[in-house]
PDB file of C-alpha atoms in Angstrom:
ATOM      1  CA  MET T  29       1.614   3.178 -16.366  1.00 95.00           C
ATOM      2  CA  ILE T  30       0.534   5.052 -13.606  1.00 98.00           C
ATOM      3  CA  GLY T  31      -1.696   4.638 -10.750  1.00 98.00           C
ATOM      4  CA  ILE T  32      -2.802   7.044  -8.051  1.00 99.00           C
ATOM      5  CA  ASP T  33      -5.172   6.618  -4.880  1.00 99.00           C
ATOM      6  CA  ILE T  34      -6.182   8.914  -2.090  1.00 99.00           C
ATOM      7  CA  VAL T  35      -7.783   7.587   1.321  1.00 98.00           C
ATOM      8  CA  SER T  36      -9.627   9.148   4.200  1.00 99.00           C
ATOM      9  CA  ASN T  37      -7.391   8.250   7.410  1.00 99.00           C
ATOM     10  CA  LYS T  38     -10.662   8.214   9.480  1.00 98.00           C
ATOM     11  CA  ARG T  39     -11.864   5.522   6.851  1.00 98.00           C
ATOM     12  CA  ILE T  40      -8.796   3.216   7.794  1.00 98.00           C
ATOM     13  CA  GLU T  41      -9.312   3.939  11.568  1.00 98.00           C
ATOM     14  CA  ARG T  42     -12.963   3.125  11.323  1.00 98.00           C
ATOM     15  CA  ALA T  43     -12.280  -0.116   9.615  1.00 98.00           C
ATOM     16  CA  LEU T  44      -9.333  -0.885  12.200  1.00 98.00           C
ATOM     17  CA  ASN T  45     -11.650  -0.244  15.210  1.00 97.00           C
ATOM     18  CA  LYS T  46     -14.623  -2.217  13.515  1.00 98.00           C
ATOM     19  CA  TYR T  47     -12.471  -5.302  12.265  1.00 97.00           C
ATOM     20  CA  LYS T  48      -9.439  -5.415  14.400  1.00 94.00           C
ATOM     21  CA  SER T  49      -6.618  -7.669  13.508  1.00 96.00           C
ATOM     22  CA  LYS T  50      -8.951  -9.159  10.494  1.00 97.00           C
ATOM     23  CA  PHE T  51      -8.739  -5.845   8.771  1.00 98.00           C
ATOM     24  CA  LEU T  52      -4.928  -5.632   8.900  1.00 98.00           C
ATOM     25  CA  GLU T  53      -4.189  -9.236   8.177  1.00 98.00           C
ATOM     26  CA  LYS T  54      -6.588  -9.220   4.957  1.00 97.00           C
ATOM     27  CA  ILE T  55      -4.583  -6.159   3.565  1.00 98.00           C
ATOM     28  CA  PHE T  56      -1.186  -5.856   5.106  1.00 98.00           C
ATOM     29  CA  THR T  57       1.713  -8.054   5.385  1.00 98.00           C
ATOM     30  CA  LYS T  58       3.231  -8.923   8.871  1.00 98.00           C
ATOM     31  CA  SER T  59       6.184  -6.465   8.119  1.00 97.00           C
ATOM     32  CA  GLU T  60       3.893  -3.377   7.193  1.00 98.00           C
ATOM     33  CA  ILE T  61       1.888  -4.322  10.240  1.00 98.00           C
ATOM     34  CA  GLU T  62       4.640  -4.381  12.481  1.00 97.00           C
ATOM     35  CA  TYR T  63       6.338  -1.409  11.113  1.00 95.00           C
ATOM     36  CA  CYS T  64       3.328   0.793  11.083  1.00 96.00           C
ATOM     37  CA  LEU T  65       2.084  -0.183  14.448  1.00 97.00           C
ATOM     38  CA  SER T  66       5.340   0.729  15.830  1.00 96.00           C
ATOM     39  CA  LYS T  67       4.603   4.451  14.870  1.00 94.00           C
ATOM     40  CA  LYS T  68       2.807   7.037  17.048  1.00 95.00           C
ATOM     41  CA  THR T  69       0.971   8.136  13.641  1.00 94.00           C
ATOM     42  CA  TYR T  70       0.257   4.499  12.865  1.00 96.00           C
ATOM     43  CA  ILE T  71      -3.398   5.321  11.564  1.00 97.00           C
ATOM     44  CA  GLU T  72      -1.651   7.324   8.992  1.00 97.00           C
ATOM     45  CA  CYS T  73       0.989   4.968   8.270  1.00 96.00           C
ATOM     46  CA  LEU T  74      -1.450   2.191   7.413  1.00 98.00           C
ATOM     47  CA  SER T  75      -3.703   4.895   5.506  1.00 98.00           C
ATOM     48  CA  ALA T  76      -0.749   5.802   3.295  1.00 97.00           C
ATOM     49  CA  ARG T  77       0.234   1.996   2.683  1.00 98.00           C
ATOM     50  CA  PHE T  78      -3.255   1.327   1.766  1.00 99.00           C
ATOM     51  CA  ALA T  79      -3.297   4.035  -0.917  1.00 99.00           C
ATOM     52  CA  ALA T  80       0.127   2.910  -2.204  1.00 98.00           C
ATOM     53  CA  LYS T  81      -1.395  -0.602  -2.549  1.00 99.00           C
ATOM     54  CA  GLU T  82      -4.426   0.757  -4.373  1.00 98.00           C
ATOM     55  CA  ALA T  83      -2.373   2.851  -6.615  1.00 99.00           C
ATOM     56  CA  CYS T  84      -0.338  -0.163  -7.490  1.00 98.00           C
ATOM     57  CA  ILE T  85      -3.159  -2.267  -8.178  1.00 98.00           C
ATOM     58  CA  LYS T  86      -4.345   0.464 -10.751  1.00 98.00           C
ATOM     59  CA  ALA T  87      -0.914   0.771 -12.488  1.00 98.00           C
ATOM     60  CA  ILE T  88      -0.390  -3.007 -12.833  1.00 97.00           C
ATOM     61  CA  TYR T  89      -4.089  -3.542 -13.949  1.00 96.00           C
ATOM     62  CA  GLN T  90      -3.173  -1.107 -16.917  1.00 95.00           C
ATOM     63  CA  HIS T  91      -0.036  -2.732 -17.768  1.00 94.00           C
ATOM     64  CA  CYS T  92      -1.175  -6.244 -17.999  1.00 92.00           C
ATOM     65  CA  PHE T  93      -4.851  -6.513 -17.364  1.00 91.00           C
ATOM     66  CA  THR T  94      -4.370  -8.453 -13.808  1.00 91.00           C
ATOM     67  CA  ARG T  95      -5.799  -7.760 -10.551  1.00 91.00           C
ATOM     68  CA  LEU T  96      -3.744  -8.264  -7.724  1.00 94.00           C
ATOM     69  CA  GLU T  97      -4.997  -8.672  -3.872  1.00 96.00           C
ATOM     70  CA  MET T  98      -3.700  -5.885  -1.806  1.00 97.00           C
ATOM     71  CA  LYS T  99      -1.495  -8.399   0.463  1.00 96.00           C
ATOM     72  CA  GLN T 100       0.029  -9.424  -2.512  1.00 97.00           C
ATOM     73  CA  ILE T 101       1.494  -5.896  -2.771  1.00 98.00           C
ATOM     74  CA  GLU T 102       4.104  -5.115   0.164  1.00 98.00           C
ATOM     75  CA  ILE T 103       5.280  -1.556   0.587  1.00 98.00           C
ATOM     76  CA  ILE T 104       8.669  -1.519   1.963  1.00 95.00           C
ATOM     77  CA  GLY T 105      10.726   1.500   3.437  1.00 85.00           C
ATOM     78  CA  LYS T 106      10.799   4.293   5.667  1.00 69.00           C
ATOM     79  CA  ARG T 107      10.231   8.020   5.025  1.00 65.00           C
ATOM     80  CA  ASP T 108      14.147   8.667   5.157  1.00 72.00           C
ATOM     81  CA  GLU T 109      14.836   5.492   2.953  1.00 76.00           C
ATOM     82  CA  GLY T 110      12.249   5.994   0.206  1.00 83.00           C
ATOM     83  CA  VAL T 111       9.835   3.385  -0.619  1.00 91.00           C
ATOM     84  CA  THR T 112      10.039   0.451  -2.717  1.00 93.00           C
ATOM     85  CA  VAL T 113       7.251  -2.042  -3.944  1.00 96.00           C
ATOM     86  CA  LYS T 114       7.482  -5.821  -3.696  1.00 95.00           C
ATOM     87  CA  ILE T 115       4.993  -7.974  -5.518  1.00 96.00           C
ATOM     88  CA  HIS T 116       4.179 -11.566  -4.065  1.00 94.00           C
ATOM     89  CA  ALA T 117       3.085 -13.221  -7.035  1.00 91.00           C
ATOM     90  CA  ASN T 118       3.924 -16.705  -8.596  1.00 88.00           C
ATOM     91  CA  ASP T 119       3.985 -14.817 -12.237  1.00 88.00           C
ATOM     92  CA  ILE T 120       7.402 -14.102 -13.020  1.00 82.00           C
ATOM     93  CA  GLU T 121       6.488 -10.907 -15.078  1.00 84.00           C
ATOM     94  CA  LEU T 122       4.387  -9.726 -12.218  1.00 87.00           C
ATOM     95  CA  SER T 123       7.167 -10.295  -9.379  1.00 85.00           C
ATOM     96  CA  SER T 124       9.610  -8.541 -11.518  1.00 89.00           C
ATOM     97  CA  LEU T 125       7.969  -5.379 -12.127  1.00 92.00           C
ATOM     98  CA  GLU T 126       9.718  -2.343 -11.039  1.00 94.00           C
ATOM     99  CA  ILE T 127       7.200   0.128  -9.528  1.00 96.00           C
ATOM    100  CA  LEU T 128       8.411   3.606  -8.335  1.00 96.00           C
ATOM    101  CA  VAL T 129       5.929   4.813  -5.165  1.00 96.00           C
ATOM    102  CA  SER T 130       5.480   8.305  -3.788  1.00 96.00           C
ATOM    103  CA  ILE T 131       3.321   8.454  -0.616  1.00 95.00           C
ATOM    104  CA  SER T 132       2.337  11.600   1.395  1.00 94.00           C
ATOM    105  CA  HIS T 133      -0.190  11.838   4.476  1.00 91.00           C
ATOM    106  CA  GLU T 134      -1.738  14.568   6.343  1.00 91.00           C
ATOM    107  CA  LYS T 135      -3.747  14.519   9.279  1.00 90.00           C
ATOM    108  CA  ASP T 136      -7.181  13.698   7.347  1.00 97.00           C
ATOM    109  CA  TYR T 137      -5.819  12.081   4.070  1.00 98.00           C
ATOM    110  CA  SER T 138      -3.274   9.902   2.692  1.00 98.00           C
ATOM    111  CA  VAL T 139      -2.194   9.911  -1.112  1.00 98.00           C
ATOM    112  CA  ALA T 140       0.056   7.715  -3.338  1.00 98.00           C
ATOM    113  CA  VAL T 141       1.144   7.665  -7.003  1.00 98.00           C
ATOM    114  CA  ALA T 142       2.654   4.537  -8.473  1.00 98.00           C
ATOM    115  CA  LEU T 143       4.414   4.264 -11.760  1.00 98.00           C
ATOM    116  CA  ILE T 144       5.570   1.102 -13.582  1.00 97.00           C
ATOM    117  CA  THR T 145       9.044   1.736 -15.021  1.00 91.00           C
TER     118      THR T 145
END
Protein backbone atom coordinates (compact mmCIF):
# COMPACT_ATOMS: atom_id res chain seq x y z
CA MET A 1 0.00 0.00 0.00
CA ILE A 2 1.16 3.51 -0.77
CA GLY A 3 0.29 6.98 0.48
CA ILE A 4 1.39 10.42 -0.64
CA ASP A 5 0.89 13.93 0.70
CA ILE A 6 1.95 17.46 -0.11
CA VAL A 7 1.66 20.38 2.29
CA SER A 8 2.19 24.11 2.00
CA ASN A 9 4.96 25.19 4.36
CA LYS A 10 3.09 28.47 4.89
CA ARG A 11 0.06 26.51 6.13
CA ILE A 12 2.19 24.87 8.83
CA GLU A 13 3.79 28.22 9.69
CA ARG A 14 0.33 29.83 10.08
CA ALA A 15 -0.87 26.98 12.32
CA LEU A 16 2.26 27.27 14.45
CA ASN A 17 1.88 31.05 14.77
CA LYS A 18 -1.82 30.78 15.64
CA TYR A 19 -1.88 27.76 17.97
CA LYS A 20 1.75 27.71 19.22
CA SER A 21 2.64 24.69 21.34
CA LYS A 22 -0.92 23.29 21.18
CA PHE A 23 -0.43 22.64 17.47
CA LEU A 24 2.97 21.04 17.99
CA GLU A 25 1.85 18.84 20.89
CA LYS A 26 -1.26 17.62 19.06
CA ILE A 27 0.60 16.54 15.91
CA PHE A 28 4.21 15.75 16.82
CA THR A 29 6.06 13.66 19.40
CA LYS A 30 8.47 15.30 21.83
CA SER A 31 11.44 13.95 19.85
CA GLU A 32 10.08 15.32 16.56
CA ILE A 33 9.50 18.74 18.10
CA GLU A 34 12.98 18.88 19.63
CA TYR A 35 14.63 17.77 16.40
CA CYS A 36 12.78 20.19 14.12
CA LEU A 37 13.01 23.20 16.43
CA SER A 38 16.78 22.73 16.58
CA LYS A 39 16.96 23.39 12.81
CA LYS A 40 17.30 26.74 11.10
CA THR A 41 14.66 25.52 8.63
CA TYR A 42 12.28 24.28 11.34
CA ILE A 43 9.12 25.14 9.37
CA GLU A 44 10.22 22.95 6.46
CA CYS A 45 11.22 20.20 8.90
CA LEU A 46 7.81 20.26 10.61
CA SER A 47 6.03 20.44 7.25
CA ALA A 48 7.93 17.45 5.87
CA ARG A 49 7.08 15.38 8.95
CA PHE A 50 3.45 16.49 8.73
CA ALA A 51 3.33 15.33 5.09
CA ALA A 52 5.03 12.04 6.04
CA LYS A 53 2.48 11.39 8.78
CA GLU A 54 -0.40 12.08 6.36
CA ALA A 55 1.16 9.78 3.75
CA CYS A 56 1.50 7.04 6.39
CA ILE A 57 -2.11 7.49 7.51
CA LYS A 58 -3.28 7.02 3.91
CA ALA A 59 -1.13 3.92 3.35
CA ILE A 60 -2.16 2.35 6.68
CA TYR A 61 -5.84 2.96 5.98
CA GLN A 62 -5.54 1.17 2.63
CA HIS A 63 -3.72 -1.70 4.34
CA CYS A 64 -6.05 -2.41 7.26
CA PHE A 65 -8.86 0.21 7.23
CA THR A 66 -7.61 1.72 10.48
CA ARG A 67 -7.24 5.45 11.03
CA LEU A 68 -4.43 6.57 13.29
CA GLU A 69 -3.95 9.94 14.94
CA MET A 70 -1.01 12.01 13.70
CA LYS A 71 0.82 11.72 17.02
CA GLN A 72 0.69 7.90 16.87
CA ILE A 73 3.07 8.06 13.91
CA GLU A 74 6.61 9.15 14.68
CA ILE A 75 9.00 10.13 11.91
CA ILE A 76 12.54 9.37 13.04
CA GLY A 77 15.79 10.19 11.36
CA LYS A 78 17.83 12.83 9.72
CA ARG A 79 18.47 13.77 6.14
CA ASP A 80 21.86 12.00 6.06
CA GLU A 81 20.67 8.83 7.81
CA GLY A 82 17.35 8.24 6.12
CA VAL A 83 13.92 8.21 7.68
CA THR A 84 12.17 5.50 9.65
CA VAL A 85 8.63 5.31 10.96
CA LYS A 86 7.54 4.18 14.41
CA ILE A 87 3.88 3.44 15.07
CA HIS A 88 2.68 4.03 18.64
CA ALA A 89 -0.35 1.73 18.87
CA ASN A 90 -1.57 -1.07 21.12
CA ASP A 91 -2.37 -3.20 18.07
CA ILE A 92 0.57 -5.54 17.42
CA GLU A 93 -0.14 -5.68 13.68
CA LEU A 94 -0.02 -1.89 13.42
CA SER A 95 3.07 -1.41 15.57
CA SER A 96 4.98 -4.04 13.60
CA LEU A 97 4.26 -2.56 10.15
CA GLU A 98 7.35 -1.77 8.10
CA ILE A 99 6.80 1.55 6.36
CA LEU A 100 9.32 3.12 4.00
CA VAL A 101 9.11 6.91 3.72
CA SER A 102 10.65 9.42 1.37
CA ILE A 103 10.49 13.12 2.26
CA SER A 104 11.40 16.22 0.28
CA HIS A 105 10.92 19.91 0.91
CA GLU A 106 11.62 23.21 -0.74
CA LYS A 107 10.83 26.79 0.18
CA ASP A 108 7.06 26.58 -0.36
CA TYR A 109 6.08 22.90 -0.20
CA SER A 110 6.92 19.63 1.49
CA VAL A 111 6.02 16.23 0.07
CA ALA A 112 6.22 12.67 1.34
CA VAL A 113 5.52 9.17 0.07
CA ALA A 114 4.92 6.18 2.35
CA LEU A 115 5.07 2.54 1.26
CA ILE A 116 4.04 -0.40 3.42
CA THR A 117 6.27 -3.35 2.56
